[in-house]
Coordinates of N, CA and C in Angstrom, one line a residue:
F1 N 8.3 -1.8 21.4 CA 8.3 -3.1 20.9 C 8.4 -4.2 22.0
N2 N 9.0 -3.7 23.2 CA 9.2 -4.6 24.3 C 7.8 -5.2 24.8
R3 N 6.8 -4.4 24.6 CA 5.6 -4.8 25.0 C 4.9 -6.1 24.3
L4 N 5.4 -6.2 23.0 CA 5.1 -7.4 22.3 C 6.0 -8.7 22.7
Q5 N 7.0 -8.4 23.2 CA 7.9 -9.5 23.6 C 7.3 -10.3 24.8
R6 N 6.8 -9.4 25.8 CA 6.3 -9.9 27.0 C 4.7 -9.5 27.0
C7 N 4.0 -10.3 26.6 CA 2.5 -10.0 26.4 C 1.8 -10.5 27.7
Y8 N 1.3 -9.6 28.6 CA 0.6 -10.0 29.8 C -0.8 -9.8 29.5
E9 N -1.1 -9.3 28.4 CA -2.7 -8.9 28.1 C -3.5 -10.2 27.9
R10 N -4.6 -10.2 28.4 CA -5.5 -11.5 28.2 C -6.5 -11.4 27.0
T11 N -6.9 -10.1 26.6 CA -7.9 -10.0 25.7 C -7.2 -9.8 24.3
E12 N -7.8 -10.6 23.2 CA -7.3 -10.6 21.9 C -7.3 -9.2 21.3
K13 N -8.2 -8.3 21.7 CA -8.5 -7.0 21.0 C -7.2 -6.1 21.4
V14 N -6.6 -6.3 22.6 CA -5.7 -5.4 23.0 C -4.2 -5.9 22.4
I15 N -4.2 -7.3 22.3 CA -3.0 -7.8 21.7 C -3.0 -7.3 20.2
N16 N -4.1 -7.4 19.5 CA -4.0 -7.0 18.2 C -3.8 -5.6 17.9
A17 N -4.2 -4.7 18.9 CA -4.0 -3.2 18.9 C -2.6 -3.0 19.0
Y18 N -1.8 -3.7 19.9 CA -0.3 -3.5 20.1 C 0.3 -4.0 18.6
F19 N -0.1 -5.0 18.1 CA 0.5 -5.5 16.7 C 0.2 -4.4 15.8
D20 N -1.0 -3.7 15.6 CA -1.3 -2.8 14.7 C -0.6 -1.5 15.0
L21 N -0.3 -1.1 16.1 CA 0.5 0.1 16.5 C 2.0 -0.1 16.1
A22 N 2.5 -1.3 16.3 CA 3.8 -1.6 15.9 C 3.9 -1.5 14.4
D23 N 3.0 -2.1 13.6 CA 2.9 -2.1 12.2 C 3.0 -0.6 11.7
A24 N 2.1 0.2 12.3 CA 2.0 1.6 11.9 C 3.4 2.3 12.2
I25 N 4.0 2.1 13.4 CA 5.4 2.7 13.6 C 6.4 2.4 12.6
I26 N 6.4 1.1 12.2 CA 7.4 0.5 11.4 C 7.1 1.1 9.8
T27 N 5.8 1.2 9.5 CA 5.5 1.7 8.2 C 5.9 3.2 8.1
V28 N 5.6 4.1 9.2 CA 5.9 5.4 9.0 C 7.5 5.7 9.0
R29 N 8.1 5.0 9.9 CA 9.6 5.1 9.8 C 10.1 4.8 8.4
S30 N 9.6 3.7 7.9 CA 10.1 3.3 6.5 C 9.8 4.5 5.5
L31 N 8.6 5.0 5.5 CA 8.2 6.1 4.6 C 9.0 7.4 4.8
I32 N 9.3 7.7 6.2 CA 10.2 8.8 6.3 C 11.6 8.7 5.8
R33 N 12.1 7.4 6.0 CA 13.4 7.1 5.3 C 13.5 7.1 3.9
R34 N 12.5 6.6 3.5 CA 12.3 6.5 1.8 C 12.3 8.1 1.4
A35 N 11.5 8.8 2.0 CA 11.2 10.2 1.5 C 12.3 11.0 1.6
W36 N 13.2 10.8 2.8 CA 14.3 11.5 2.9 C 15.4 11.4 1.8
I37 N 15.4 10.2 1.2 CA 16.4 9.9 0.2 C 15.8 10.3 -1.1
L38 N 14.4 10.1 -1.4 CA 13.9 10.4 -2.8 C 13.7 11.8 -3.1
Y39 N 13.1 12.5 -2.0 CA 12.7 13.9 -2.3 C 13.7 14.9 -1.7
R40 N 14.6 15.3 -2.6 CA 15.7 16.4 -2.2 C 15.4 17.6 -2.7
W41 N 15.9 18.7 -2.1 CA 15.8 20.0 -2.6 C 17.1 20.7 -2.0
D42 N 17.4 21.8 -2.8 CA 18.7 22.5 -2.5 C 18.9 22.9 -1.0
N43 N 17.9 23.5 -0.4 CA 18.4 24.0 0.9 C 17.7 23.1 2.0
R44 N 17.7 21.8 1.8 CA 17.2 20.8 2.7 C 18.0 20.8 4.0
P45 N 17.5 20.8 5.1 CA 18.2 20.8 6.3 C 19.0 19.4 6.5
N46 N 20.2 19.4 7.2 CA 20.9 18.3 7.4 C 20.2 17.3 8.2
R47 N 20.4 16.0 8.0 CA 19.8 15.0 8.7 C 20.3 14.7 10.1
R48 N 19.5 14.7 11.1 CA 19.9 14.5 12.5 C 20.0 13.1 12.7
R49 N 21.0 12.6 13.5 CA 21.0 11.1 13.8 C 21.1 11.0 15.3

């Protein structure tokens, strides 16, 4: 996300692509966290931190 703080790109397409990539990363992380809590089973491995 540091790339979004200091934007040296000149084309709007590249800037939008970085924002889309950041949105995708945030969404996937959120879904993984939510699934980790909601979908439990007996022999689930321990969560790594």
